[in-house]
Every structure is written in C-alpha cells, then in structure tokens.
Coordinates of C-alpha atoms (C1' of nucleotides) in Angstrom, one line a residue:
Chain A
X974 CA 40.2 59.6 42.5
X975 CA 36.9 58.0 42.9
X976 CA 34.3 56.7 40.3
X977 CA 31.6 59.5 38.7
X978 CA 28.4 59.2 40.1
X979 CA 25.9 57.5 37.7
X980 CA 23.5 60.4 38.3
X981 CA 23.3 64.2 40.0
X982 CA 22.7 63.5 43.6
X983 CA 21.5 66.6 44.3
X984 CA 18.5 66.6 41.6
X985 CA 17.3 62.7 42.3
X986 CA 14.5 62.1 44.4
X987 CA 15.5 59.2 47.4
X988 CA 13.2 57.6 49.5
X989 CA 10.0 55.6 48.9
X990 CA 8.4 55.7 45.9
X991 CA 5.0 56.8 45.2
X992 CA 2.1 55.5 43.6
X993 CA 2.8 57.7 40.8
X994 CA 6.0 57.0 40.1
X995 CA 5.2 53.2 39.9
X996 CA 2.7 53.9 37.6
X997 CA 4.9 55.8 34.8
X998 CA 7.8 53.7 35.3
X999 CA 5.5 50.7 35.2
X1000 CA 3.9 51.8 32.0
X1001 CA 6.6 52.4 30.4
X1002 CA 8.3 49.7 30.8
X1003 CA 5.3 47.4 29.7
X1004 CA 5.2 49.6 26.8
X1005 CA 8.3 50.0 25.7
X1006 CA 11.1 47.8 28.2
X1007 CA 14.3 49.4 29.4
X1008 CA 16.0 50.2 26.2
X1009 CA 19.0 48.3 27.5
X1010 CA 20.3 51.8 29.6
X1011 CA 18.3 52.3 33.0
X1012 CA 21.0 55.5 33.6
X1013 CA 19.0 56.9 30.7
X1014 CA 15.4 55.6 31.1
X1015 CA 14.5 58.2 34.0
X1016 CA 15.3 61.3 32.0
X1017 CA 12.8 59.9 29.2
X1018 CA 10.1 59.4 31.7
X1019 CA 10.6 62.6 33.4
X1020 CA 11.0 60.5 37.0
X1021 CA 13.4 62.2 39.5
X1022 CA 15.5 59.1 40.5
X1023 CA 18.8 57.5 39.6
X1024 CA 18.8 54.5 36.6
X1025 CA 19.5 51.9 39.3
X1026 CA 16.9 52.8 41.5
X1027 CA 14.3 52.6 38.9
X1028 CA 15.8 49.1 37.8
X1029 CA 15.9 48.3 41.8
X1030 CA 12.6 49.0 41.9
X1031 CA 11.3 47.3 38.6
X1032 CA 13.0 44.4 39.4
X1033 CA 12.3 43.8 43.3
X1034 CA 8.5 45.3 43.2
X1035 CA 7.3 46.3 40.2
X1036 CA 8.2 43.3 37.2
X1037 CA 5.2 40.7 37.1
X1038 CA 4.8 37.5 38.8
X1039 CA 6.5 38.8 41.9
X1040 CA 5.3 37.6 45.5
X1041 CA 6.3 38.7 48.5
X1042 CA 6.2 37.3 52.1
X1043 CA 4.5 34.4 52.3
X1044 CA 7.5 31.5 52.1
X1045 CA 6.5 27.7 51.9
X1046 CA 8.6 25.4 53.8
X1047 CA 9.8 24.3 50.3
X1048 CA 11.2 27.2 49.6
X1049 CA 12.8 27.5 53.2
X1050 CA 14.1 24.5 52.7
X1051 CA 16.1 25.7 49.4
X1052 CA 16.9 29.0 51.0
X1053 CA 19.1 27.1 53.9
X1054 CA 20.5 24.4 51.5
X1055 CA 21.6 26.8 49.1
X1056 CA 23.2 29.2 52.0
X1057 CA 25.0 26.6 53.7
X1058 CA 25.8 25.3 50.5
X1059 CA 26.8 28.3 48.2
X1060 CA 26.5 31.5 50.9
X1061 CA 25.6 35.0 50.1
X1062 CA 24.6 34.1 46.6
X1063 CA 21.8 35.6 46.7
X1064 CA 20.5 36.3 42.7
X1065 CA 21.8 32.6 42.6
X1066 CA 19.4 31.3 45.0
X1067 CA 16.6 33.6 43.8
X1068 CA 16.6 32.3 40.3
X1069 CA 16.1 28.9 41.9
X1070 CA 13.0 30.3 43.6
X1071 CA 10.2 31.7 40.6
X1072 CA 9.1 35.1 41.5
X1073 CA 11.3 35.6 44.7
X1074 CA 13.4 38.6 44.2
X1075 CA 17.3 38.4 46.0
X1076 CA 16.3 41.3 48.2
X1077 CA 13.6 39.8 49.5
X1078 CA 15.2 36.4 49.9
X1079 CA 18.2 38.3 51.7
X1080 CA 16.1 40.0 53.9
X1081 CA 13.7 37.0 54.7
X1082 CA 17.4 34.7 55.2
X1083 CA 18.7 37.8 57.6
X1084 CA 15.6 38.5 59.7
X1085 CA 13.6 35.1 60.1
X1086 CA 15.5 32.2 58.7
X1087 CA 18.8 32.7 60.0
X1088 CA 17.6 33.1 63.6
X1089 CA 15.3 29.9 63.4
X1090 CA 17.7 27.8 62.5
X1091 CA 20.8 29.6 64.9
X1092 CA 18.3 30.9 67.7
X1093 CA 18.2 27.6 69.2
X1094 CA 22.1 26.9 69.9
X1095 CA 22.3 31.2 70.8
X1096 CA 19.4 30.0 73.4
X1097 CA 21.1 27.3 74.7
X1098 CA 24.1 28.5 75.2
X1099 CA 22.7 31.5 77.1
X1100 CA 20.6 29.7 79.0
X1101 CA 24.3 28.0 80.2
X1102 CA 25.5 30.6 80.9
X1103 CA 23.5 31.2 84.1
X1104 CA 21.6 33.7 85.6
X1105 CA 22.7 36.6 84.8
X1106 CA 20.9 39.5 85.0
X1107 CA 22.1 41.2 82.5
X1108 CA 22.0 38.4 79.1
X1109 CA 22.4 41.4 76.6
X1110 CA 25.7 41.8 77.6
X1111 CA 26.4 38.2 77.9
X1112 CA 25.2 37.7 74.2
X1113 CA 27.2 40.8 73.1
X1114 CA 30.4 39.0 74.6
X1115 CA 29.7 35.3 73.4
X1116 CA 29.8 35.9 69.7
X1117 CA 32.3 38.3 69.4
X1118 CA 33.0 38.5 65.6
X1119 CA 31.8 35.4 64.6
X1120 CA 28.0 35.9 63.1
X1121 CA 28.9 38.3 60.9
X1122 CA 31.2 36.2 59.0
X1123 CA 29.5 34.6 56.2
X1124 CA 31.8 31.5 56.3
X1125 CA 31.9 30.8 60.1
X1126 CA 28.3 31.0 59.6
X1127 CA 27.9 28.5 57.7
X1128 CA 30.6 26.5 59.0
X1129 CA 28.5 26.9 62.0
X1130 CA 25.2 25.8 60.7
X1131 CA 26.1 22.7 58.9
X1132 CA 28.2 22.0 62.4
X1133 CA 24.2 22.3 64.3
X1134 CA 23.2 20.3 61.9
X1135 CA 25.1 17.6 62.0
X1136 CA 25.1 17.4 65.6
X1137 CA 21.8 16.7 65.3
X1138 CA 21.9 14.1 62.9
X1139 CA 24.7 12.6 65.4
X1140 CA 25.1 13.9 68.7
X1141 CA 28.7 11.8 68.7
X1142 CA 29.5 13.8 65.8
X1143 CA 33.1 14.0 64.5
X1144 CA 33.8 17.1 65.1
X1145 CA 34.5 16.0 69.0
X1146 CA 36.9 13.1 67.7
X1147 CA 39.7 13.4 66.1
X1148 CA 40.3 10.1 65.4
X1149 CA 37.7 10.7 62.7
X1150 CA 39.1 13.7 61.2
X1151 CA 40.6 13.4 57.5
X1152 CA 44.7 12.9 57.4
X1153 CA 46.2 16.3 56.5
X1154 CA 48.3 17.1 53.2
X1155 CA 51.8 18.6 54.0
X1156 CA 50.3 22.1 52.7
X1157 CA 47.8 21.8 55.4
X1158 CA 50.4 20.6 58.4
X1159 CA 52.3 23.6 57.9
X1160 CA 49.2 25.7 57.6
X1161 CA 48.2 24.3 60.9
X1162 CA 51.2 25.5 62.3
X1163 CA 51.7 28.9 61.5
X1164 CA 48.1 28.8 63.0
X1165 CA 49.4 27.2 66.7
X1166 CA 52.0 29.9 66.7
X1167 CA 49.2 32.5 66.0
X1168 CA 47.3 31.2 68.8
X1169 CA 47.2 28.8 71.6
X1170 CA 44.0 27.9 72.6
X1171 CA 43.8 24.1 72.5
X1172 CA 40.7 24.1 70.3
X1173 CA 41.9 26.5 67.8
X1174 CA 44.2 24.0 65.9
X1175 CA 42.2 21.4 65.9
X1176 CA 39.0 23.0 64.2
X1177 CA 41.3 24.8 61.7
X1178 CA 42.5 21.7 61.3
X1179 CA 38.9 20.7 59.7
X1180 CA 38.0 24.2 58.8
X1181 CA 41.3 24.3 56.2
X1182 CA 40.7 20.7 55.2
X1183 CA 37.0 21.1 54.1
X1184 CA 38.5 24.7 52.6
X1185 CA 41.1 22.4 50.5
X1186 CA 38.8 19.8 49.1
X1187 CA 36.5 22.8 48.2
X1188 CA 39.6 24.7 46.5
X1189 CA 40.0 21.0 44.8
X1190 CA 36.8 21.3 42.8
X1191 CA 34.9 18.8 44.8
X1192 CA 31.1 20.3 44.2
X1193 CA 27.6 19.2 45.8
X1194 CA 25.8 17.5 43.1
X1195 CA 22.4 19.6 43.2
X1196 CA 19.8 18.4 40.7
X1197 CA 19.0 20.9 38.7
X1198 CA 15.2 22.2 39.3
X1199 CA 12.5 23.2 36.7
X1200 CA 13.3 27.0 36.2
X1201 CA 13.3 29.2 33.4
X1202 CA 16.0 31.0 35.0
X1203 CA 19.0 29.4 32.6
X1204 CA 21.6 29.3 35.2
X1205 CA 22.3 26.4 36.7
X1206 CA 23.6 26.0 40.6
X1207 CA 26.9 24.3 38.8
X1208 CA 27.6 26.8 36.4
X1209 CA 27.0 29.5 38.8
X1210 CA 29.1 27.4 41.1
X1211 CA 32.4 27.4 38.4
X1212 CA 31.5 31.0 36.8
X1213 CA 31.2 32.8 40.2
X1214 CA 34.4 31.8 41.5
X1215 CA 36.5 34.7 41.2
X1216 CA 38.5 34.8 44.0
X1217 CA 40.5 33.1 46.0
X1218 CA 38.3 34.0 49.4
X1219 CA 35.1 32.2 47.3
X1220 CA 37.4 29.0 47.0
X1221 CA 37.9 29.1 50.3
X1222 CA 34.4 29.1 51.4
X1223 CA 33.3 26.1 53.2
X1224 CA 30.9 23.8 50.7
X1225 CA 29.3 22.0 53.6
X1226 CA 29.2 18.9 52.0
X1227 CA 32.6 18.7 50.9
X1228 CA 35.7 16.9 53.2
X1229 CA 33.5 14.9 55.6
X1230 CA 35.2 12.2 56.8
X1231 CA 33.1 9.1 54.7
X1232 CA 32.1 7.0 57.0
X1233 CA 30.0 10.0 58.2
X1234 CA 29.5 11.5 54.9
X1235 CA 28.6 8.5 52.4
X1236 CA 27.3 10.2 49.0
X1237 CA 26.8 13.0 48.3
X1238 CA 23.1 12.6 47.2
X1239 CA 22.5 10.9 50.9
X1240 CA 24.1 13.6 52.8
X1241 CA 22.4 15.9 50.9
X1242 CA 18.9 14.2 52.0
X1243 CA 19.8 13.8 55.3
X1244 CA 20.1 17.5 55.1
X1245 CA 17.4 18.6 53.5
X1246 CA 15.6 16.2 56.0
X1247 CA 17.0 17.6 58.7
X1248 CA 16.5 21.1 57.9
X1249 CA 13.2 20.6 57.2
X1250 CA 12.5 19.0 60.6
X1251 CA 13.9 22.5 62.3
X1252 CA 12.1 24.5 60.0
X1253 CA 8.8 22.9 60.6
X1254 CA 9.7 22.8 64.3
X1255 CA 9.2 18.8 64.5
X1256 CA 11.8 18.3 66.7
X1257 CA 11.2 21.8 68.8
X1258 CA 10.2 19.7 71.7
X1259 CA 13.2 17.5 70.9
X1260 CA 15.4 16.7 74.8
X1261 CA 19.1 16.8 74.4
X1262 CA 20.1 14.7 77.5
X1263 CA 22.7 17.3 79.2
X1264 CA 25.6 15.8 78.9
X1265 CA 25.1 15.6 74.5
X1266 CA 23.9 19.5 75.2
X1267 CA 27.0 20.3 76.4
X1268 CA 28.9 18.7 74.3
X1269 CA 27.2 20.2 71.5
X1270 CA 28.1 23.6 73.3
X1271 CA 31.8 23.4 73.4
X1272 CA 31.9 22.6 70.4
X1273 CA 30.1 26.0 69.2
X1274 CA 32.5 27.6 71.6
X1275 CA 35.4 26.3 69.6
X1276 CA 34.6 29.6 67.4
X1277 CA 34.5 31.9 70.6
X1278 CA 37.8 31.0 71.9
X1279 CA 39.3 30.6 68.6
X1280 CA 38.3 34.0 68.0
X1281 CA 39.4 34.2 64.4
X1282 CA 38.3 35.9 61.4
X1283 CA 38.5 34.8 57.7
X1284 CA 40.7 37.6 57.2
X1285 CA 43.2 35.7 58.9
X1286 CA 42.3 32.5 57.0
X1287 CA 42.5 33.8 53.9
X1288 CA 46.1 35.1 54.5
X1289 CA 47.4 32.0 55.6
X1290 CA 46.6 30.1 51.9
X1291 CA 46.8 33.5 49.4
Chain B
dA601 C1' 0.0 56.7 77.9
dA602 C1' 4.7 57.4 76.8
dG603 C1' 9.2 55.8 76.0
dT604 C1' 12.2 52.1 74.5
dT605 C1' 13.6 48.1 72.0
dA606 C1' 13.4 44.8 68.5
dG607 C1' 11.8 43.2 64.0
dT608 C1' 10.9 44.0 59.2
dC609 C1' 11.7 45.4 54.7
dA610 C1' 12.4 48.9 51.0
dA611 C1' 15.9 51.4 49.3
dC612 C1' 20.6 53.1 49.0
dC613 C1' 25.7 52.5 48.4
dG614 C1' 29.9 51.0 46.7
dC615 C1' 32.5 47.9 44.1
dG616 C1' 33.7 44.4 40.7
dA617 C1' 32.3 42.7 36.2
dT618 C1' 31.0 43.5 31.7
dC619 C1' 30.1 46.1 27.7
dT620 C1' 31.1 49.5 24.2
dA621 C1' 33.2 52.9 21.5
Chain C
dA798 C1' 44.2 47.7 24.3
dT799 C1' 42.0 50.9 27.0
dA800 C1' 39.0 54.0 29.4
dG801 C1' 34.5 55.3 30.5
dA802 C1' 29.7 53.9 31.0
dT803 C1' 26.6 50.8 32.8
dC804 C1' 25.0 46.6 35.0
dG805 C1' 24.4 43.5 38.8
dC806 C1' 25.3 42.1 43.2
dG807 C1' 25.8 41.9 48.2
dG808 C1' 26.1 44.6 52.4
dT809 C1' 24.1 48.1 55.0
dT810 C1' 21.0 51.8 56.4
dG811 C1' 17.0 53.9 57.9
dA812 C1' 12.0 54.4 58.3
dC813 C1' 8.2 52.3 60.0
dT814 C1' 5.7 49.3 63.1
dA815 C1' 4.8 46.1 66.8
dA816 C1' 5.8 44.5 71.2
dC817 C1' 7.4 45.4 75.5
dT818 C1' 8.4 48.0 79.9

DNA sequence: AAGTTAGTCAACCGCGATCTA
DNA sequence: ATAGATCGCGGTTGACTAACT
C-alpha cells in the first residue's frame, strides 16, 4: 500500500506559474512566512497548487537574494570541487554558494559544467574512433552505463584530472598503486571471477581501495567559507552519511598513493588549480603528444570494458 | 520555410528523514 | 513506541527555444 498523496491531484493546478500566483504567494509569505506547514499554506491563500510546489517555488524563484544564470568562475570552481568531492549533494553545495538555489546549481552542473569538464575526453575519444559516419551511434555504444553513475563519474573526473596534472599518472602503473588489505584481496577476487577483462581487476583494485579509505573516515579538509548557511561541508560530510552506498562513494582525494598525493591541502590546490585552468579554457589549446593521448584514452576505457555498475560494487562490500 | 535535434530550465515525483500527537 | 503528516532532497520530465539540416 502506497503513501497518501500530500494533496488532491485532481483539484491542483500543475504547470508554470503565473504572475498572479507569485504575487499572492509572495505576499504572503513576506507578510506572514509559512506557518511552519506548506501542505496547509495553499488552502489559506486560495492558490490551486500542492504545499510542495508552493515551497518549490518560494524557495527556487521567489525567496529574496536569489540569482540566477550568470555563474562566476569562482563559483564553478566550487561547483566541480564540491561534486568530485561530495557528489549529488546538491542543497550541500548550494548553501556554500549565497543565493544559488540546488535546482539551479543541478541543472547548471547537468547541462553546462559537466560537459565542459567531460566533453573534452568524450571528444577525444570519438575523434579515435575514426571516421565513422555515423558518431551518434558510436557515442551511444562507448559509454554504455557509465555517465549515469554518479560515482564512476566522479571517479572519472578526478581520473581527467589528474592526468592532466601528470600524464604518467598512476593509474597506468601499478607499481604505484596502494598495497591491498586482506578484505580487499578477496574482494578483488570475487571481482576476477565476475569478469575477465584484464583491466577490470586492476581498476577495482583502486576503485575499492580509495572506497575503503573513504569508508575509514579519511575526509578532504575543506576550509570552511564565510556563509550564513550554518552547515559546514564536515558536518554535512559525517551527518549525511546514511548508507552504506554513500560510504562507498569515491572522495577523490582520499587513497592516492602519497608520493602523488602529498597533503591534502596541496592536492586540493592543485585541483582547484587545475579545474580552474579547464574551466577558464587556459589550456583549451593545450597539445597532448599522441602517444600521452592515448594513453590517457585507455585508461578512460578501463570503465567501458569493465562495464560495471555500482550496483555490483555495492554488493560485493554490504 | 519547415522539420528535426539539442540545450536549457522550471517543475514534478517519489522516497527517506524528521516531526508530532 | 508508533503511525501519520510533513519536509527536504535528488532524479527525472516536459515545455520551450535555438541551432541545425
């Protein structure tokens, strides 16, 4: 038996709203605030929508101090730190961000952000992939499942960015790659025996081991900025973690080998540096000499042949 | 000019968390 | 302690528009 709807579908308006609706929910709520129950507020209004779409829409559009479009390349700069660091978390990362709503930083991360930062491995690895007429199918085939996931994703990110930071990167030698706990050699192989691409082991190998030293407690130490907002990145960090997939999540900064890693504080610079060069597109004209290129390919195809989901991740450790 | 595709963003939906009686 | 009500969040949808063919 499912929940009760919060309001009668049938007699609630949906859809945009008008000017006139904005107005009386606006003034009252300047007048009078939102007596604590938005489910009730509509009926004392007379407005024909449900209590969550009038606190939707006081709280993404109407409230005060509220801007939209427009973002500095400050705030993309937090945006992408904050994903790779935290993911989806979106009200978390808004109330680092004065007057940004979560919706609107959700839909700026999902339609701009996300593909300048990703769009330039997608291209290159299409553009490898030859002449092919027909590159929609070609794109449709290379990422199978994989950009969907919010933890691949970022996986996949902080992997792009630390190739740039050093095309030798580590995550081509496995020399450099930390010494595994017991736990984590026999996760690795109920993993061969699930699969046997060659690659698959090895980046679950790092994948599980980054996963681990997350699960450990090991945390980015972000420096708390000047917000009125009250909750801190840390707290959010220990309060939010509810489940076992969210300890699983890859902190980005966590489990790097150290001699690649140092600090945190310094890795988090050279990210923030980094990113900031990609956002601003100061190293757009930047040549990868072909042999680092593809390099830096295989190592994103890893993901396509390993063809694996965090479903299957999170089974293996629950 | 008309049709198609891609991008954007406001709004909706469902679910877990929290509150309250 | 518990059940129902409400809140808050993140994922998804769909309308609208611009760009392209």
């Amino acid at each position: 038996m499912g929940r009760a709807p919060c309001c009668d579908k049938a007699n609630v308006k949906k859809g945009p709203w008008s000017p006139e609706e904005d107005a009386k929910l606006k003034a009252y709520i300047e007048q009078n605030g939102t007596g604590g129950n938005w489910i009730a507020l509509p009926q004392k209004i007379g407005l024909k929508r449900c209590g969550k779409s009038c606190r939707l829409r006081w709280l993404n559009y109407l409230r005060p101090n509220i801007k939209h479009g427009g973002f500095s390349e400050e705030e993309d700069n937090i945006i992408c730190s904050l994903y790779i660091s935290i993911g989806s978390r979106w009200s978390i990362i808004a109330a680092q961000l004065p007057g940004r709503t979560d919706n609107d930083i959700k839909n700026y991360w999902n339609t701009r952000l996300k593909k300048k930062l990703l769009g330039r491995r997608k291209q290159s690895n299409l553009n490898r992939l030859g002449d092919s007429k027909d590159m929609k199918g070609v794109e449709e085939n290379a990422y199978p499942n994989a950009l969907s996931n919010s933890a691949l994703e970022r996986l996949q990110l902080h992997m792009q960015l630390q190739s740039l930071q050093n095309p030798f990167s580590f995550y081509s030698n496995p020399a450099l790659w930390p010494k595994l706990l017991p736990l984590q050699e026999k996760m690795i192989q109920n993993l061969k025996s699930m699969n046997d691409s060659p690659n698959y082991p090895a980046m679950i190998q790092h994948v599980l081991s980054n996963s681990l030293c997350a699960a450990q407690g090991q945390k980015v130490d972000f420096h708390e900025p000047a917000s009125s907002a009250g909750n801190t990145i840390q707290e959010n960090h220990v309060k939010g973690s509810n489940s076992n997939v969210e300890e699983l999540e890859i902190k980005s900064l966590n489990g790097m080998p150290s001699a690649i890693r140092g600090d945190g504080t310094e890795q988090l610079s050279a990210l923030q540096a980094e990113l900031d060069d990609i956002l601003n597109n100061r190293n757009a004209g930047y040549y990868f000499p072909q042999q680092e290129e593809d390099q830096m390919a295989e190592q994103f195809d890893c993901f396509k042949e390993m063809n694996v989901s965090k479903d299957s991740l999170d089974k293996l450790v629950v």
